[in-house]
């Protein structure tokens, strides 16, 4: 158990709630979840599903109609033509795909290259399985895209897997078509599996768009895709996600699910089919327009704070400002802003050692709250000068 890590976002949330219980006002910019309600057509579909008997166990890999809907949605949104229901496993949230996917293919001693700063559960699961975590630094000067030359330099005969995440948590960075093509070429050359975390695939701004690594030559048979409903459709609490795998690996992942949760909630899966329908698109587009407005506000405000510097990310709903100009460490800043300014954010080191010098704000909050938070942060920093 000592090898297992955690996600400190939930710990900061607890501290913030404790301060609120003492009467303090806190603006929450720590948790990575849309503040919007789930689209109404999806809620209605769940209610109908409950009335229509979707209250029983289902198959471990997911209901056949839900697996088929996911495969069709992925083919449509990513421009593939090769996935069908047998490639899909539906899970309670996207997160189990990390655990099950890695458990299905990794052995003790296998090296896994993963983004750092990055989602903390990657390193946690790698260590838990007795595999060897090999951090790949994402650099601000490269807009937090991984540098393919750095990746190549970390590959050894023991490397078994590379984890990529685009758009990325915590930086909002996105990998370009060219980056992905080069990563794919390396994966094929060195016979590596790629775990591609695409949970923010639909949260991309402006002229940028999401590309999936599975579509490059030789990648179908070595790619495990993680995606889900949490971020795109504001469905974090439904616990509904999925993975796409080569069919032999999908069977292993379903077997792990049989041993763990048996299956994902049946009525949630029926609601998920509705979410993937074009009927939900207008609402999802509204979310995106709103996120983009918030991103522009928070980036502008952060760049007005002495000692802060923030690049404009092209995806997800996080900003990752550089705070080295303040002379404080990331952990000190997280603590200071929570206690002095009443603004909850996360230390960059919550996402790995290369997060030092940065903090993460989630801008999945109203413009009004973001403006208030930034006013408070600016005042608290100016007080220290
Ligand atoms: C990069 C990344 N992958 C996966 C997940 C897990 O998503 P879910 O809530 O669907 O399990 C998250 C959630 O924060 C995330 O940021």
Tab-separated table of C-alpha atoms and ligand atoms in Angstrom:
chain	number	residue	atom	x	y	z
A	1	UNK	CA	0.000	0.000	0.000
A	2	UNK	CA	2.895	2.383	0.626
A	3	UNK	CA	3.552	2.423	-3.125
A	4	UNK	CA	0.088	3.770	-3.874
A	5	UNK	CA	-0.222	7.543	-4.344
A	6	UNK	CA	-3.261	9.801	-4.278
A	7	UNK	CA	-4.893	12.896	-5.739
A	8	UNK	CA	-4.401	15.892	-3.464
A	9	UNK	CA	-7.224	17.879	-5.065
A	10	UNK	CA	-9.609	16.097	-2.731
A	11	UNK	CA	-7.423	16.928	0.298
A	12	UNK	CA	-7.329	20.632	-0.579
A	13	UNK	CA	-11.103	20.536	-1.019
A	14	UNK	CA	-11.414	19.127	2.520
A	15	UNK	CA	-9.178	21.880	3.955
A	16	UNK	CA	-11.169	24.516	2.083
A	17	UNK	CA	-14.455	23.084	3.393
A	18	UNK	CA	-13.065	23.146	6.956
A	19	UNK	CA	-12.280	26.872	6.560
A	20	UNK	CA	-15.761	27.471	5.173
A	21	UNK	CA	-17.223	25.707	8.204
A	22	UNK	CA	-15.432	28.369	10.310
A	23	UNK	CA	-17.224	31.064	8.315
A	24	UNK	CA	-14.448	31.902	5.811
A	25	UNK	CA	-15.331	32.657	2.203
A	26	UNK	CA	-13.417	30.435	-0.242
A	27	UNK	CA	-13.427	30.503	-4.037
A	28	UNK	CA	-12.964	26.961	-5.292
A	29	UNK	CA	-10.546	26.686	-8.187
A	30	UNK	CA	-9.006	23.388	-7.091
A	31	UNK	CA	-11.324	20.689	-8.365
A	32	UNK	CA	-11.357	19.622	-12.003
A	33	UNK	CA	-15.028	19.310	-12.733
A	34	UNK	CA	-17.440	21.346	-14.849
A	35	UNK	CA	-19.728	23.505	-12.715
A	36	UNK	CA	-22.554	23.036	-15.244
A	37	UNK	CA	-25.460	20.668	-14.683
A	38	UNK	CA	-25.677	17.553	-16.831
A	39	UNK	CA	-27.729	18.316	-19.994
A	40	UNK	CA	-31.443	17.797	-19.339
A	41	UNK	CA	-31.985	15.271	-22.158
A	42	UNK	CA	-29.398	13.019	-20.478
A	43	UNK	CA	-31.078	13.323	-17.076
A	44	UNK	CA	-34.439	12.510	-18.680
A	45	UNK	CA	-32.937	9.461	-20.390
A	46	UNK	CA	-31.690	8.165	-17.032
A	47	UNK	CA	-35.123	8.642	-15.464
A	48	UNK	CA	-36.756	6.757	-18.331
A	49	UNK	CA	-34.164	4.007	-18.049
A	50	UNK	CA	-34.993	3.575	-14.364
A	51	UNK	CA	-38.700	3.372	-15.205
A	52	UNK	CA	-37.954	0.862	-17.944
A	53	UNK	CA	-36.098	-1.692	-15.865
A	54	UNK	CA	-32.432	-0.791	-16.337
A	55	UNK	CA	-31.936	-1.507	-12.662
A	56	UNK	CA	-30.175	-4.874	-13.019
A	57	UNK	CA	-26.648	-6.188	-13.528
A	58	UNK	CA	-25.365	-5.984	-17.077
A	59	UNK	CA	-22.446	-7.579	-18.921
A	60	UNK	CA	-18.984	-6.806	-17.460
A	61	UNK	CA	-17.759	-4.970	-20.555
A	62	UNK	CA	-20.909	-2.850	-20.750
A	63	UNK	CA	-24.378	-3.052	-22.317
A	64	UNK	CA	-24.013	-4.058	-26.001
A	65	UNK	CA	-25.986	-0.993	-27.180
A	66	UNK	CA	-23.809	1.335	-25.076
A	67	UNK	CA	-20.579	-0.262	-26.332
A	68	UNK	CA	-21.799	0.096	-29.922
A	69	UNK	CA	-22.735	3.749	-29.309
A	70	UNK	CA	-19.287	4.488	-27.871
A	71	UNK	CA	-17.518	2.816	-30.814
A	72	UNK	CA	-19.638	4.797	-33.300
A	73	UNK	CA	-19.034	8.055	-31.418
A	74	UNK	CA	-15.280	7.496	-31.311
A	75	UNK	CA	-15.133	6.620	-35.011
A	76	UNK	CA	-17.103	9.779	-35.794
A	77	UNK	CA	-15.303	12.246	-33.534
A	78	UNK	CA	-11.777	10.942	-34.219
A	79	UNK	CA	-12.101	9.999	-37.875
A	80	UNK	CA	-11.393	6.278	-37.381
A	81	UNK	CA	-13.276	3.474	-39.068
A	82	UNK	CA	-11.923	0.496	-37.181
A	83	UNK	CA	-13.600	0.369	-33.773
A	84	UNK	CA	-16.672	-1.713	-32.996
A	85	UNK	CA	-18.448	-2.709	-29.793
A	86	UNK	CA	-15.909	-5.461	-29.030
A	87	UNK	CA	-13.140	-2.879	-28.625
A	88	UNK	CA	-15.035	-1.025	-25.890
A	89	UNK	CA	-15.185	-1.548	-22.123
A	90	UNK	CA	-17.465	0.751	-20.144
A	91	UNK	CA	-16.337	1.560	-16.610
A	92	UNK	CA	-17.466	3.609	-13.593
A	93	UNK	CA	-15.662	6.793	-14.714
A	94	UNK	CA	-12.636	6.988	-16.975
A	95	UNK	CA	-10.230	6.419	-14.105
A	96	UNK	CA	-10.565	2.612	-13.862
A	97	UNK	CA	-9.231	2.427	-17.421
A	98	UNK	CA	-5.847	3.521	-16.027
A	99	UNK	CA	-5.863	0.855	-13.360
A	100	UNK	CA	-7.353	-1.980	-15.426
A	101	UNK	CA	-5.501	-1.066	-18.605
A	102	UNK	CA	-2.097	-0.946	-16.942
A	103	UNK	CA	-2.789	-4.036	-14.842
A	104	UNK	CA	-3.732	-5.970	-17.969
A	105	UNK	CA	-0.446	-5.379	-19.768
A	106	UNK	CA	2.347	-4.379	-17.354
A	107	UNK	CA	4.753	-6.645	-15.527
A	108	UNK	CA	7.031	-5.914	-12.602
A	109	UNK	CA	10.120	-4.064	-13.766
A	110	UNK	CA	8.539	-2.740	-16.959
A	111	UNK	CA	9.395	0.916	-17.493
A	112	UNK	CA	6.548	3.321	-18.178
A	113	UNK	CA	7.193	6.839	-19.464
A	114	UNK	CA	4.556	9.309	-18.294
A	115	UNK	CA	4.051	13.099	-18.414
A	116	UNK	CA	5.266	15.125	-15.441
A	117	UNK	CA	3.609	17.392	-14.437
A	118	UNK	CA	0.701	15.067	-15.113
A	119	UNK	CA	-2.333	13.361	-13.620
A	120	UNK	CA	-0.974	11.857	-10.358
A	121	UNK	CA	-2.735	8.522	-10.671
A	122	UNK	CA	-0.500	7.414	-13.560
A	123	UNK	CA	2.581	7.308	-11.339
A	124	UNK	CA	0.595	5.866	-8.468
A	125	UNK	CA	-0.656	2.888	-10.497
A	126	UNK	CA	2.710	2.280	-12.175
A	127	UNK	CA	4.394	2.038	-8.762
A	128	UNK	CA	1.600	-0.043	-7.271
A	129	UNK	CA	2.040	-2.632	-10.011
A	130	UNK	CA	5.792	-2.861	-9.343
A	131	UNK	CA	6.581	-1.265	-12.688
A	132	UNK	CA	9.064	1.579	-12.961
A	133	UNK	CA	7.808	5.167	-13.437
A	134	UNK	CA	9.958	7.223	-15.807
A	135	UNK	CA	8.883	10.885	-15.717
A	136	UNK	CA	8.981	12.903	-18.932
A	137	UNK	CA	9.203	16.613	-18.147
A	138	UNK	CA	6.695	18.870	-19.899
A	139	UNK	CA	8.215	22.305	-20.350
A	140	UNK	CA	6.592	25.707	-20.287
A	141	UNK	CA	8.751	26.911	-23.179
A	142	UNK	CA	7.272	24.107	-25.295
A	143	UNK	CA	3.706	25.103	-24.294
A	144	UNK	CA	3.746	21.968	-22.117
A	145	UNK	CA	3.763	19.673	-25.151
A	146	UNK	CA	6.063	16.737	-24.633
A	147	UNK	CA	9.344	17.048	-26.508
A	148	UNK	CA	9.699	14.021	-28.776
A	149	UNK	CA	13.515	14.098	-28.527
A	150	UNK	CA	13.230	13.947	-24.713
A	151	UNK	CA	10.843	11.028	-25.047
A	152	UNK	CA	13.205	9.147	-27.342
A	153	UNK	CA	16.099	9.682	-24.925
A	154	UNK	CA	14.140	7.958	-22.118
A	155	UNK	CA	13.327	4.793	-24.101
A	156	UNK	CA	15.321	1.717	-23.034
A	157	UNK	CA	14.949	-1.994	-23.837
A	158	UNK	CA	12.764	-2.233	-20.693
A	159	UNK	CA	10.289	0.445	-21.776
A	160	UNK	CA	6.871	-1.144	-22.233
A	161	UNK	CA	4.458	1.776	-22.248
A	162	UNK	CA	4.178	5.495	-22.893
A	163	UNK	CA	1.318	7.463	-21.376
A	164	UNK	CA	0.128	10.572	-23.193
A	165	UNK	CA	-2.654	12.939	-22.199
A	166	UNK	CA	-4.007	15.476	-24.655
A	167	UNK	CA	-5.505	17.975	-23.886
A	168	UNK	CA	-3.524	17.786	-20.696
A	169	UNK	CA	-4.230	18.033	-17.008
A	170	UNK	CA	-2.797	20.145	-15.298
A	171	UNK	CA	-1.314	22.372	-18.029
A	172	UNK	CA	-4.019	22.577	-20.719
A	173	UNK	CA	-1.337	21.749	-23.296
A	174	UNK	CA	-2.297	19.836	-26.419
A	175	UNK	CA	-0.232	17.592	-28.669
A	176	UNK	CA	-0.190	18.503	-32.359
A	177	UNK	CA	-0.750	16.131	-35.271
A	178	UNK	CA	2.994	16.242	-35.909
A	179	UNK	CA	3.859	15.404	-32.272
A	180	UNK	CA	1.486	12.454	-32.295
A	181	UNK	CA	2.823	11.155	-35.583
A	182	UNK	CA	6.374	11.174	-34.202
A	183	UNK	CA	5.304	9.533	-30.931
A	184	UNK	CA	3.496	6.870	-32.966
A	185	UNK	CA	6.616	6.219	-35.039
A	186	UNK	CA	8.643	5.735	-31.854
A	187	UNK	CA	6.003	3.425	-30.392
A	188	UNK	CA	6.031	1.235	-33.488
A	189	UNK	CA	9.843	1.236	-33.745
A	190	UNK	CA	10.320	0.223	-30.088
A	191	UNK	CA	7.202	-1.966	-29.838
A	192	UNK	CA	5.563	0.122	-27.092
A	193	UNK	CA	1.998	0.277	-25.858
A	194	UNK	CA	0.489	3.774	-25.687
A	195	UNK	CA	-2.095	4.666	-23.067
A	196	UNK	CA	-3.771	7.722	-24.566
A	197	UNK	CA	-5.811	9.662	-22.020
A	198	UNK	CA	-8.290	11.657	-24.102
A	199	UNK	CA	-10.761	12.579	-21.362
A	200	UNK	CA	-10.555	16.274	-22.403
A	201	UNK	CA	-10.793	15.529	-26.148
A	202	UNK	CA	-13.863	17.734	-26.623
A	203	UNK	CA	-12.500	20.685	-24.617
A	204	UNK	CA	-10.292	22.326	-27.253
A	205	UNK	CA	-10.399	26.000	-28.248
A	206	UNK	CA	-10.044	28.174	-31.332
A	207	UNK	CA	-8.407	26.677	-34.391
A	208	UNK	CA	-6.933	23.789	-32.450
A	209	UNK	CA	-8.523	20.383	-32.603
A	210	UNK	CA	-7.971	17.040	-30.968
A	211	UNK	CA	-6.151	14.266	-32.804
A	212	UNK	CA	-6.046	10.713	-31.493
A	213	UNK	CA	-2.851	8.689	-31.764
A	214	UNK	CA	-4.761	5.494	-32.585
A	215	UNK	CA	-5.276	6.631	-36.163
A	216	UNK	CA	-1.574	6.556	-37.139
A	217	UNK	CA	-0.190	3.491	-38.953
A	218	UNK	CA	0.572	0.563	-36.667
A	219	UNK	CA	-1.175	2.151	-33.663
A	220	UNK	CA	-4.552	0.394	-33.513
A	221	UNK	CA	-2.959	-2.767	-32.150
A	222	UNK	CA	-0.905	-0.942	-29.481
A	223	UNK	CA	-3.199	1.862	-28.267
A	224	UNK	CA	-5.417	1.945	-25.199
A	225	UNK	CA	-7.689	5.001	-25.216
A	226	UNK	CA	-9.242	6.412	-22.061
A	227	UNK	CA	-12.237	8.713	-22.436
A	228	UNK	CA	-15.565	9.219	-20.714
A	229	UNK	CA	-18.540	11.379	-19.948
A	230	UNK	CA	-17.287	13.281	-16.876
A	231	UNK	CA	-15.729	16.336	-18.495
A	232	UNK	CA	-17.445	16.580	-21.905
A	233	UNK	CA	-20.992	16.204	-20.629
A	234	UNK	CA	-20.610	17.504	-17.051
A	235	UNK	CA	-21.257	14.007	-15.660
A	236	UNK	CA	-18.529	13.543	-13.022
A	237	UNK	CA	-20.908	12.182	-10.399
A	238	UNK	CA	-22.492	9.631	-12.713
A	239	UNK	CA	-19.247	7.641	-12.817
A	240	UNK	CA	-19.318	6.740	-16.465
A	241	UNK	CA	-16.270	6.320	-18.680
A	242	UNK	CA	-14.787	3.911	-21.176
A	243	UNK	CA	-11.695	2.522	-22.783
A	244	UNK	CA	-10.999	1.364	-26.334
A	245	UNK	CA	-8.518	-1.446	-26.767
A	246	UNK	CA	-7.414	-4.086	-29.228
A	247	UNK	CA	-10.035	-6.821	-28.774
A	248	UNK	CA	-7.811	-9.290	-26.897
A	249	UNK	CA	-6.908	-6.607	-24.337
A	250	UNK	CA	-10.564	-5.493	-24.048
A	251	UNK	CA	-11.374	-9.053	-22.893
A	252	UNK	CA	-8.695	-8.861	-20.178
A	253	UNK	CA	-9.977	-5.479	-18.990
A	254	UNK	CA	-13.539	-6.834	-18.831
A	255	UNK	CA	-12.224	-9.747	-16.746
A	256	UNK	CA	-10.634	-7.298	-14.315
A	257	UNK	CA	-13.946	-5.482	-14.132
A	258	UNK	CA	-15.737	-8.768	-13.345
A	259	UNK	CA	-13.355	-9.185	-10.433
A	260	UNK	CA	-13.810	-5.652	-9.219
A	261	UNK	CA	-17.158	-3.944	-9.853
A	262	UNK	CA	-19.002	-6.617	-11.942
A	263	UNK	CA	-20.304	-3.929	-14.285
A	264	UNK	CA	-21.089	-0.250	-14.657
A	265	UNK	CA	-24.496	1.058	-13.564
A	266	UNK	CA	-27.036	0.050	-16.241
A	267	UNK	CA	-29.246	3.159	-16.250
A	268	UNK	CA	-26.146	5.398	-16.375
A	269	UNK	CA	-25.096	3.586	-19.541
A	270	UNK	CA	-28.486	4.228	-21.163
A	271	UNK	CA	-28.144	7.915	-20.263
A	272	UNK	CA	-24.651	7.790	-21.759
A	273	UNK	CA	-26.071	6.677	-25.118
A	274	UNK	CA	-28.258	9.791	-25.073
A	275	UNK	CA	-25.267	11.985	-24.184
A	276	UNK	CA	-23.368	10.732	-27.233
A	277	UNK	CA	-26.266	11.588	-29.545
A	278	UNK	CA	-26.073	14.745	-31.677
A	279	UNK	CA	-29.009	16.082	-29.635
A	280	UNK	CA	-26.569	16.901	-26.838
A	281	UNK	CA	-24.086	18.762	-29.063
A	282	UNK	CA	-25.628	22.261	-28.807
A	283	UNK	CA	-25.336	22.170	-25.010
A	284	UNK	CA	-21.768	20.839	-25.159
A	285	UNK	CA	-20.878	23.684	-27.529
A	286	UNK	CA	-22.327	26.168	-25.042
A	287	UNK	CA	-20.068	24.706	-22.342
A	288	UNK	CA	-17.105	25.185	-24.642
A	289	UNK	CA	-17.896	28.819	-25.461
A	290	UNK	CA	-18.225	29.558	-21.765
A	291	UNK	CA	-14.972	27.766	-20.871
A	292	UNK	CA	-13.123	29.745	-23.529
A	293	UNK	CA	-14.405	33.060	-22.138
A	294	UNK	CA	-13.299	32.035	-18.667
A	295	UNK	CA	-9.889	30.970	-19.915
A	296	UNK	CA	-9.320	34.371	-21.524
A	297	UNK	CA	-10.325	36.195	-18.335
A	298	UNK	CA	-8.195	34.106	-15.979
A	299	UNK	CA	-5.091	34.228	-18.197
A	300	UNK	CA	-5.346	38.033	-18.516
A	301	UNK	CA	-5.814	38.490	-14.786
A	302	UNK	CA	-2.976	36.115	-13.854
A	303	UNK	CA	-0.576	38.018	-16.072
A	304	UNK	CA	-1.405	41.213	-14.133
A	305	UNK	CA	-0.203	39.666	-10.845
A	306	UNK	CA	3.401	40.491	-9.884
A	307	UNK	CA	5.652	37.424	-10.097
A	308	UNK	CA	3.089	35.379	-12.057
A	309	UNK	CA	3.395	34.424	-15.723
A	310	UNK	CA	0.753	32.392	-17.540
A	311	UNK	CA	0.655	31.052	-21.081
A	312	UNK	CA	-2.722	30.647	-22.754
A	313	UNK	CA	-3.602	26.940	-22.939
A	314	UNK	CA	-5.476	25.524	-25.930
A	315	UNK	CA	-7.447	22.812	-24.159
A	316	UNK	CA	-8.999	21.404	-20.945
A	317	UNK	CA	-10.149	23.849	-18.228
A	318	UNK	CA	-6.919	24.459	-16.322
A	319	UNK	CA	-4.248	27.132	-16.263
A	320	UNK	CA	-0.770	26.448	-14.941
A	321	UNK	CA	0.925	29.774	-14.183
A	322	UNK	CA	4.620	30.032	-13.427
A	323	UNK	CA	5.028	31.610	-9.981
A	324	UNK	CA	8.807	31.546	-9.625
A	325	UNK	CA	8.867	35.366	-9.797
A	326	UNK	CA	7.211	35.508	-6.374
A	327	UNK	CA	10.075	33.664	-4.652
A	328	UNK	CA	7.612	31.208	-3.094
A	329	UNK	CA	7.508	27.459	-3.622
A	330	UNK	CA	4.404	25.906	-5.128
A	331	UNK	CA	3.353	24.305	-1.835
A	332	UNK	CA	3.831	27.602	0.021
A	333	UNK	CA	1.713	29.351	-2.584
A	334	UNK	CA	-1.111	26.782	-2.331
A	335	UNK	CA	-1.123	27.203	1.448
A	336	UNK	CA	-0.820	31.004	1.349
A	337	UNK	CA	-3.601	31.530	-1.182
A	338	UNK	CA	-5.991	29.247	0.667
A	339	UNK	CA	-5.367	30.764	4.078
A	340	UNK	CA	-4.663	34.417	3.221
A	341	UNK	CA	-6.717	34.973	0.080
A	342	UNK	CA	-9.465	32.377	0.481
A	343	UNK	CA	-8.688	30.914	-2.937
A	344	UNK	CA	-8.275	27.157	-3.292
A	345	UNK	CA	-5.785	26.034	-5.947
A	346	UNK	CA	-3.297	23.176	-6.274
A	347	UNK	CA	0.465	23.197	-5.953
A	348	UNK	CA	2.141	22.199	-9.215
A	349	UNK	CA	3.932	19.477	-7.254
A	350	UNK	CA	0.588	17.700	-6.786
A	351	UNK	CA	1.253	16.662	-10.398
A	352	UNK	CA	4.846	15.536	-9.910
A	353	UNK	CA	8.240	17.013	-9.099
A	354	UNK	CA	8.458	18.938	-12.391
A	355	UNK	CA	5.411	20.908	-11.289
A	356	UNK	CA	7.590	22.912	-8.881
A	357	UNK	CA	7.404	26.618	-9.726
A	358	UNK	CA	3.782	26.359	-10.913
A	359	UNK	CA	0.271	26.209	-9.480
A	360	UNK	CA	-2.927	24.939	-11.064
A	361	UNK	CA	-6.229	26.749	-11.188
A	362	UNK	CA	-9.318	25.067	-12.580
A	363	UNK	CA	-11.471	27.677	-14.316
A	364	UNK	CA	-14.596	25.538	-14.243
A	365	UNK	CA	-16.233	28.292	-12.212
A	366	UNK	CA	-18.257	31.425	-13.057
A	367	UNK	CA	-16.572	34.532	-14.499
A	368	UNK	CA	-17.740	36.402	-11.416
A	369	UNK	CA	-16.004	33.941	-9.073
A	370	UNK	CA	-12.886	33.873	-11.243
A	371	UNK	CA	-12.681	37.694	-11.182
A	372	UNK	CA	-13.153	37.676	-7.402
A	373	UNK	CA	-10.491	34.981	-6.943
A	374	UNK	CA	-7.985	36.865	-9.084
A	375	UNK	CA	-8.643	40.116	-7.181
A	376	UNK	CA	-7.944	38.277	-3.940
A	377	UNK	CA	-4.801	36.584	-5.247
A	378	UNK	CA	-3.417	39.885	-6.585
A	379	UNK	CA	-4.076	41.670	-3.286
A	380	UNK	CA	-2.492	38.853	-1.259
A	381	UNK	CA	0.627	38.796	-3.435
A	382	UNK	CA	0.970	42.600	-3.439
A	383	UNK	CA	0.757	42.537	0.362
A	384	UNK	CA	3.917	40.416	0.490
A	385	UNK	CA	5.983	42.676	-1.777
B	1	LIG	C1	-6.308	13.471	-17.103
B	1	LIG	C2	-7.469	12.809	-16.456
B	1	LIG	N1	-7.755	11.544	-16.775
B	1	LIG	C3	-8.780	10.890	-16.218
B	1	LIG	C4	-9.581	11.487	-15.271
B	1	LIG	C5	-10.672	10.675	-14.620
B	1	LIG	O1	-11.939	11.004	-15.022
B	1	LIG	P1	-13.222	10.317	-14.378
B	1	LIG	O2	-13.794	11.291	-13.400
B	1	LIG	O3	-14.136	10.049	-15.528
B	1	LIG	O4	-12.822	9.049	-13.722
B	1	LIG	C6	-9.340	12.800	-14.914
B	1	LIG	C7	-10.156	13.452	-13.878
B	1	LIG	O5	-9.830	14.466	-13.303
B	1	LIG	C8	-8.265	13.488	-15.526
B	1	LIG	O6	-7.971	14.758	-15.232
